[in-house]
Amino acid sequence: MNTPRSQQGFTLIEVAVVMLVIVIVLGIVSVNLDPDRETPVRDEARRLVLLLQTAQQEAILQGKILALAIEHQGYYFLMLNEKNEFKPMTDDEVLHARPLPPGIVISTVDIEGLPENEKPRLILLPTGELPPFTVIFSQGDIRWQVEGTLTGEVSAQTVPPPGKT
């Protein structure tokens, strides 16, 4: 008579299922432990692009001259008033002052035609034009550049840190 054998060990399917579960868990843990370090800098650069496009539309629709004042830890929008003075747009729901998150700085501001000793201020004309410019957001060795052209086009892209190409 044949007696049933007692099962010893695991089947190949059981081992494969356990390995699959381990791989999935390790994948989830590694994604959570090493988030994309570039995301905050990229988000700030893209936010500035969208805000500049919004400000350009605002300048065109209102027929007013706007400006973007840029500082090391943030930026804010200004509007030229009847007295020919730029005043911060403090009441605007979208174009209000934007401090940068901790660790992110504006490391480079280059605005064509701006004297070196002047505070960086990007003028947005009601015609949609703006001077060519470059603004670089940095966090450690991560850098994102916002670039604008005379025709009013604004874009953001990653750039290598200085010394690396």
PDB file of C-alpha atoms in Angstrom:
ATOM      1  CA  MET A   1       0.000   0.000   0.000  1.00  0.00           C
ATOM      2  CA  ASN A   2       1.116   3.479  -0.737  1.00  0.00           C
ATOM      3  CA  THR A   3       1.259   5.749   2.246  1.00  0.00           C
ATOM      4  CA  PRO A   4       0.970   9.473   1.641  1.00  0.00           C
ATOM      5  CA  ARG A   5       4.274  11.244   1.879  1.00  0.00           C
ATOM      6  CA  SER A   6       4.578  14.068   4.283  1.00  0.00           C
ATOM      7  CA  GLN A   7       5.385  17.345   2.614  1.00  0.00           C
ATOM      8  CA  GLN A   8       8.863  18.632   3.233  1.00  0.00           C
ATOM      9  CA  GLY A   9      10.093  22.006   1.896  1.00  0.00           C
ATOM     10  CA  PHE A  10       8.395  24.497  -0.368  1.00  0.00           C
ATOM     11  CA  THR A  11       7.173  24.196  -3.915  1.00  0.00           C
ATOM     12  CA  LEU A  12       8.704  26.306  -6.636  1.00  0.00           C
ATOM     13  CA  ILE A  13       5.499  28.380  -6.889  1.00  0.00           C
ATOM     14  CA  GLU A  14       5.547  29.200  -3.168  1.00  0.00           C
ATOM     15  CA  VAL A  15       9.175  30.351  -3.379  1.00  0.00           C
ATOM     16  CA  ALA A  16       8.398  32.475  -6.455  1.00  0.00           C
ATOM     17  CA  VAL A  17       5.409  34.140  -4.738  1.00  0.00           C
ATOM     18  CA  VAL A  18       7.488  34.978  -1.649  1.00  0.00           C
ATOM     19  CA  MET A  19      10.281  36.414  -3.841  1.00  0.00           C
ATOM     20  CA  LEU A  20       7.743  38.524  -5.747  1.00  0.00           C
ATOM     21  CA  VAL A  21       6.317  39.923  -2.496  1.00  0.00           C
ATOM     22  CA  ILE A  22       9.841  40.758  -1.258  1.00  0.00           C
ATOM     23  CA  VAL A  23      10.712  42.547  -4.517  1.00  0.00           C
ATOM     24  CA  ILE A  24       7.497  44.605  -4.403  1.00  0.00           C
ATOM     25  CA  VAL A  25       8.028  45.602  -0.764  1.00  0.00           C
ATOM     26  CA  LEU A  26      11.678  46.547  -1.399  1.00  0.00           C
ATOM     27  CA  GLY A  27      10.630  48.593  -4.424  1.00  0.00           C
ATOM     28  CA  ILE A  28       8.078  50.546  -2.407  1.00  0.00           C
ATOM     29  CA  VAL A  29      10.510  51.123   0.458  1.00  0.00           C
ATOM     30  CA  SER A  30      13.326  52.285  -1.840  1.00  0.00           C
ATOM     31  CA  VAL A  31      11.030  54.756  -3.617  1.00  0.00           C
ATOM     32  CA  ASN A  32       9.951  56.232  -0.285  1.00  0.00           C
ATOM     33  CA  LEU A  33      13.488  56.393   1.112  1.00  0.00           C
ATOM     34  CA  ASP A  34      15.037  58.070  -1.932  1.00  0.00           C
ATOM     35  CA  PRO A  35      12.534  60.600  -3.258  1.00  0.00           C
ATOM     36  CA  ASP A  36      13.400  62.525  -6.385  1.00  0.00           C
ATOM     37  CA  ARG A  37      15.727  65.214  -5.009  1.00  0.00           C
ATOM     38  CA  GLU A  38      15.183  67.313  -8.116  1.00  0.00           C
ATOM     39  CA  THR A  39      11.427  67.693  -7.629  1.00  0.00           C
ATOM     40  CA  PRO A  40      11.336  70.784  -5.334  1.00  0.00           C
ATOM     41  CA  VAL A  41      13.760  72.771  -7.520  1.00  0.00           C
ATOM     42  CA  ARG A  42      11.968  71.698 -10.698  1.00  0.00           C
ATOM     43  CA  ASP A  43       8.603  72.653  -9.182  1.00  0.00           C
ATOM     44  CA  GLU A  44       9.863  76.133  -8.248  1.00  0.00           C
ATOM     45  CA  ALA A  45      11.257  76.722 -11.747  1.00  0.00           C
ATOM     46  CA  ARG A  46       8.027  75.570 -13.378  1.00  0.00           C
ATOM     47  CA  ARG A  47       5.981  77.668 -10.946  1.00  0.00           C
ATOM     48  CA  LEU A  48       7.920  80.771 -11.997  1.00  0.00           C
ATOM     49  CA  VAL A  49       7.321  79.950 -15.677  1.00  0.00           C
ATOM     50  CA  LEU A  50       3.560  79.678 -15.089  1.00  0.00           C
ATOM     51  CA  LEU A  51       3.479  82.846 -12.985  1.00  0.00           C
ATOM     52  CA  LEU A  52       5.415  84.790 -15.627  1.00  0.00           C
ATOM     53  CA  GLN A  53       3.010  83.598 -18.323  1.00  0.00           C
ATOM     54  CA  THR A  54       0.089  84.667 -16.125  1.00  0.00           C
ATOM     55  CA  ALA A  55       1.714  88.053 -15.465  1.00  0.00           C
ATOM     56  CA  GLN A  56       2.316  88.541 -19.196  1.00  0.00           C
ATOM     57  CA  GLN A  57      -1.366  87.906 -19.908  1.00  0.00           C
ATOM     58  CA  GLU A  58      -2.325  90.266 -17.091  1.00  0.00           C
ATOM     59  CA  ALA A  59      -0.067  93.009 -18.515  1.00  0.00           C
ATOM     60  CA  ILE A  60      -1.527  92.545 -21.996  1.00  0.00           C
ATOM     61  CA  LEU A  61      -5.177  92.441 -20.850  1.00  0.00           C
ATOM     62  CA  GLN A  62      -4.865  95.421 -18.494  1.00  0.00           C
ATOM     63  CA  GLY A  63      -2.511  97.387 -20.733  1.00  0.00           C
ATOM     64  CA  LYS A  64      -0.201  97.909 -17.739  1.00  0.00           C
ATOM     65  CA  ILE A  65       3.497  97.458 -17.145  1.00  0.00           C
ATOM     66  CA  LEU A  66       4.332  94.783 -14.583  1.00  0.00           C
ATOM     67  CA  ALA A  67       7.671  93.752 -13.152  1.00  0.00           C
ATOM     68  CA  LEU A  68       9.142  90.766 -11.377  1.00  0.00           C
ATOM     69  CA  ALA A  69      11.498  91.658  -8.522  1.00  0.00           C
ATOM     70  CA  ILE A  70      13.926  88.832  -7.785  1.00  0.00           C
ATOM     71  CA  GLU A  71      15.739  88.272  -4.520  1.00  0.00           C
ATOM     72  CA  HIS A  72      17.975  85.468  -3.249  1.00  0.00           C
ATOM     73  CA  GLN A  73      15.173  83.810  -1.228  1.00  0.00           C
ATOM     74  CA  GLY A  74      12.133  84.611  -3.359  1.00  0.00           C
ATOM     75  CA  TYR A  75      10.423  86.954  -5.778  1.00  0.00           C
ATOM     76  CA  TYR A  76       7.377  89.194  -6.066  1.00  0.00           C
ATOM     77  CA  PHE A  77       5.427  91.016  -8.750  1.00  0.00           C
ATOM     78  CA  LEU A  78       5.019  94.780  -9.051  1.00  0.00           C
ATOM     79  CA  MET A  79       2.696  97.014 -11.060  1.00  0.00           C
ATOM     80  CA  LEU A  80       3.546 100.467 -12.402  1.00  0.00           C
ATOM     81  CA  ASN A  81       1.004 102.946 -11.008  1.00  0.00           C
ATOM     82  CA  GLU A  82      -0.188 106.343 -12.275  1.00  0.00           C
ATOM     83  CA  LYS A  83       2.716 108.080 -10.480  1.00  0.00           C
ATOM     84  CA  ASN A  84       5.216 105.963 -12.439  1.00  0.00           C
ATOM     85  CA  GLU A  85       6.144 103.995  -9.314  1.00  0.00           C
ATOM     86  CA  PHE A  86       6.326 100.235  -9.080  1.00  0.00           C
ATOM     87  CA  LYS A  87       4.194  98.955  -6.207  1.00  0.00           C
ATOM     88  CA  PRO A  88       4.030  95.329  -4.989  1.00  0.00           C
ATOM     89  CA  MET A  89       0.919  93.406  -6.039  1.00  0.00           C
ATOM     90  CA  THR A  90       0.089  92.377  -2.472  1.00  0.00           C
ATOM     91  CA  ASP A  91      -3.665  91.923  -3.030  1.00  0.00           C
ATOM     92  CA  ASP A  92      -3.395  89.716  -6.106  1.00  0.00           C
ATOM     93  CA  GLU A  93      -4.423  86.102  -5.432  1.00  0.00           C
ATOM     94  CA  VAL A  94      -1.945  84.679  -7.951  1.00  0.00           C
ATOM     95  CA  LEU A  95       0.840  87.232  -8.406  1.00  0.00           C
ATOM     96  CA  HIS A  96       1.701  87.732  -4.740  1.00  0.00           C
ATOM     97  CA  ALA A  97       5.131  87.423  -3.087  1.00  0.00           C
ATOM     98  CA  ARG A  98       6.681  83.951  -3.295  1.00  0.00           C
ATOM     99  CA  PRO A  99       9.302  82.984  -0.719  1.00  0.00           C
ATOM    100  CA  LEU A 100      11.341  79.935  -1.705  1.00  0.00           C
ATOM    101  CA  PRO A 101      11.189  76.702   0.305  1.00  0.00           C
ATOM    102  CA  PRO A 102      14.082  76.071   2.721  1.00  0.00           C
ATOM    103  CA  GLY A 103      17.264  75.008   0.952  1.00  0.00           C
ATOM    104  CA  ILE A 104      16.324  76.446  -2.452  1.00  0.00           C
ATOM    105  CA  VAL A 105      17.914  79.712  -3.568  1.00  0.00           C
ATOM    106  CA  ILE A 106      18.006  81.830  -6.686  1.00  0.00           C
ATOM    107  CA  SER A 107      21.701  81.528  -7.485  1.00  0.00           C
ATOM    108  CA  THR A 108      21.843  83.408 -10.786  1.00  0.00           C
ATOM    109  CA  VAL A 109      19.854  86.271 -12.278  1.00  0.00           C
ATOM    110  CA  ASP A 110      20.868  87.637 -15.665  1.00  0.00           C
ATOM    111  CA  ILE A 111      18.561  90.188 -17.299  1.00  0.00           C
ATOM    112  CA  GLU A 112      19.719  91.684 -20.588  1.00  0.00           C
ATOM    113  CA  GLY A 113      20.205  95.443 -20.384  1.00  0.00           C
ATOM    114  CA  LEU A 114      20.094  95.597 -16.582  1.00  0.00           C
ATOM    115  CA  PRO A 115      23.000  97.492 -14.985  1.00  0.00           C
ATOM    116  CA  GLU A 116      24.991  95.285 -12.591  1.00  0.00           C
ATOM    117  CA  ASN A 117      24.411  97.457  -9.503  1.00  0.00           C
ATOM    118  CA  GLU A 118      20.617  97.505  -9.897  1.00  0.00           C
ATOM    119  CA  LYS A 119      18.280  95.120  -8.096  1.00  0.00           C
ATOM    120  CA  PRO A 120      17.124  92.398 -10.482  1.00  0.00           C
ATOM    121  CA  ARG A 121      13.795  93.480 -11.945  1.00  0.00           C
ATOM    122  CA  LEU A 122      12.262  91.909 -15.014  1.00  0.00           C
ATOM    123  CA  ILE A 123       9.895  94.289 -16.855  1.00  0.00           C
ATOM    124  CA  LEU A 124       6.802  92.777 -18.512  1.00  0.00           C
ATOM    125  CA  LEU A 125       5.381  95.089 -21.170  1.00  0.00           C
ATOM    126  CA  PRO A 126       1.727  95.217 -22.298  1.00  0.00           C
ATOM    127  CA  THR A 127       2.940  94.175 -25.760  1.00  0.00           C
ATOM    128  CA  GLY A 128       3.958  90.764 -24.381  1.00  0.00           C
ATOM    129  CA  GLU A 129       7.653  91.488 -24.833  1.00  0.00           C
ATOM    130  CA  LEU A 130      10.215  91.077 -22.108  1.00  0.00           C
ATOM    131  CA  PRO A 131      13.998  91.351 -22.041  1.00  0.00           C
ATOM    132  CA  PRO A 132      15.917  88.104 -22.503  1.00  0.00           C
ATOM    133  CA  PHE A 133      16.721  86.699 -19.065  1.00  0.00           C
ATOM    134  CA  THR A 134      17.981  83.708 -17.134  1.00  0.00           C
ATOM    135  CA  VAL A 135      17.103  82.804 -13.544  1.00  0.00           C
ATOM    136  CA  ILE A 136      18.697  79.738 -11.948  1.00  0.00           C
ATOM    137  CA  PHE A 137      17.171  77.969  -8.948  1.00  0.00           C
ATOM    138  CA  SER A 138      19.638  75.857  -6.939  1.00  0.00           C
ATOM    139  CA  GLN A 139      19.573  73.359  -4.124  1.00  0.00           C
ATOM    140  CA  GLY A 140      23.017  71.891  -3.537  1.00  0.00           C
ATOM    141  CA  ASP A 141      24.192  70.582  -6.905  1.00  0.00           C
ATOM    142  CA  ILE A 142      20.673  70.514  -8.417  1.00  0.00           C
ATOM    143  CA  ARG A 143      19.986  73.439 -10.745  1.00  0.00           C
ATOM    144  CA  TRP A 144      16.987  74.433 -12.852  1.00  0.00           C
ATOM    145  CA  GLN A 145      17.036  77.368 -15.240  1.00  0.00           C
ATOM    146  CA  VAL A 146      14.134  79.588 -16.251  1.00  0.00           C
ATOM    147  CA  GLU A 147      14.818  81.367 -19.505  1.00  0.00           C
ATOM    148  CA  GLY A 148      12.898  84.058 -21.347  1.00  0.00           C
ATOM    149  CA  THR A 149      13.205  85.481 -24.845  1.00  0.00           C
ATOM    150  CA  LEU A 150      12.456  88.892 -26.313  1.00  0.00           C
ATOM    151  CA  THR A 151       9.292  87.488 -27.914  1.00  0.00           C
ATOM    152  CA  GLY A 152       7.917  86.580 -24.489  1.00  0.00           C
ATOM    153  CA  GLU A 153       8.549  82.832 -24.548  1.00  0.00           C
ATOM    154  CA  VAL A 154       9.446  81.421 -21.122  1.00  0.00           C
ATOM    155  CA  SER A 155      10.734  77.906 -20.414  1.00  0.00           C
ATOM    156  CA  ALA A 156      12.409  75.843 -17.699  1.00  0.00           C
ATOM    157  CA  GLN A 157      15.023  73.126 -17.999  1.00  0.00           C
ATOM    158  CA  THR A 158      17.587  71.385 -15.854  1.00  0.00           C
ATOM    159  CA  VAL A 159      21.203  72.534 -16.096  1.00  0.00           C
ATOM    160  CA  PRO A 160      24.359  70.808 -14.912  1.00  0.00           C
ATOM    161  CA  PRO A 161      26.141  72.286 -11.899  1.00  0.00           C
ATOM    162  CA  PRO A 162      29.162  74.516 -12.623  1.00  0.00           C
ATOM    163  CA  GLY A 163      32.169  72.505 -13.739  1.00  0.00           C
ATOM    164  CA  LYS A 164      30.095  69.548 -15.007  1.00  0.00           C
ATOM    165  CA  THR A 165      28.877  69.231 -18.577  1.00  0.00           C
TER     166      THR A 165
END
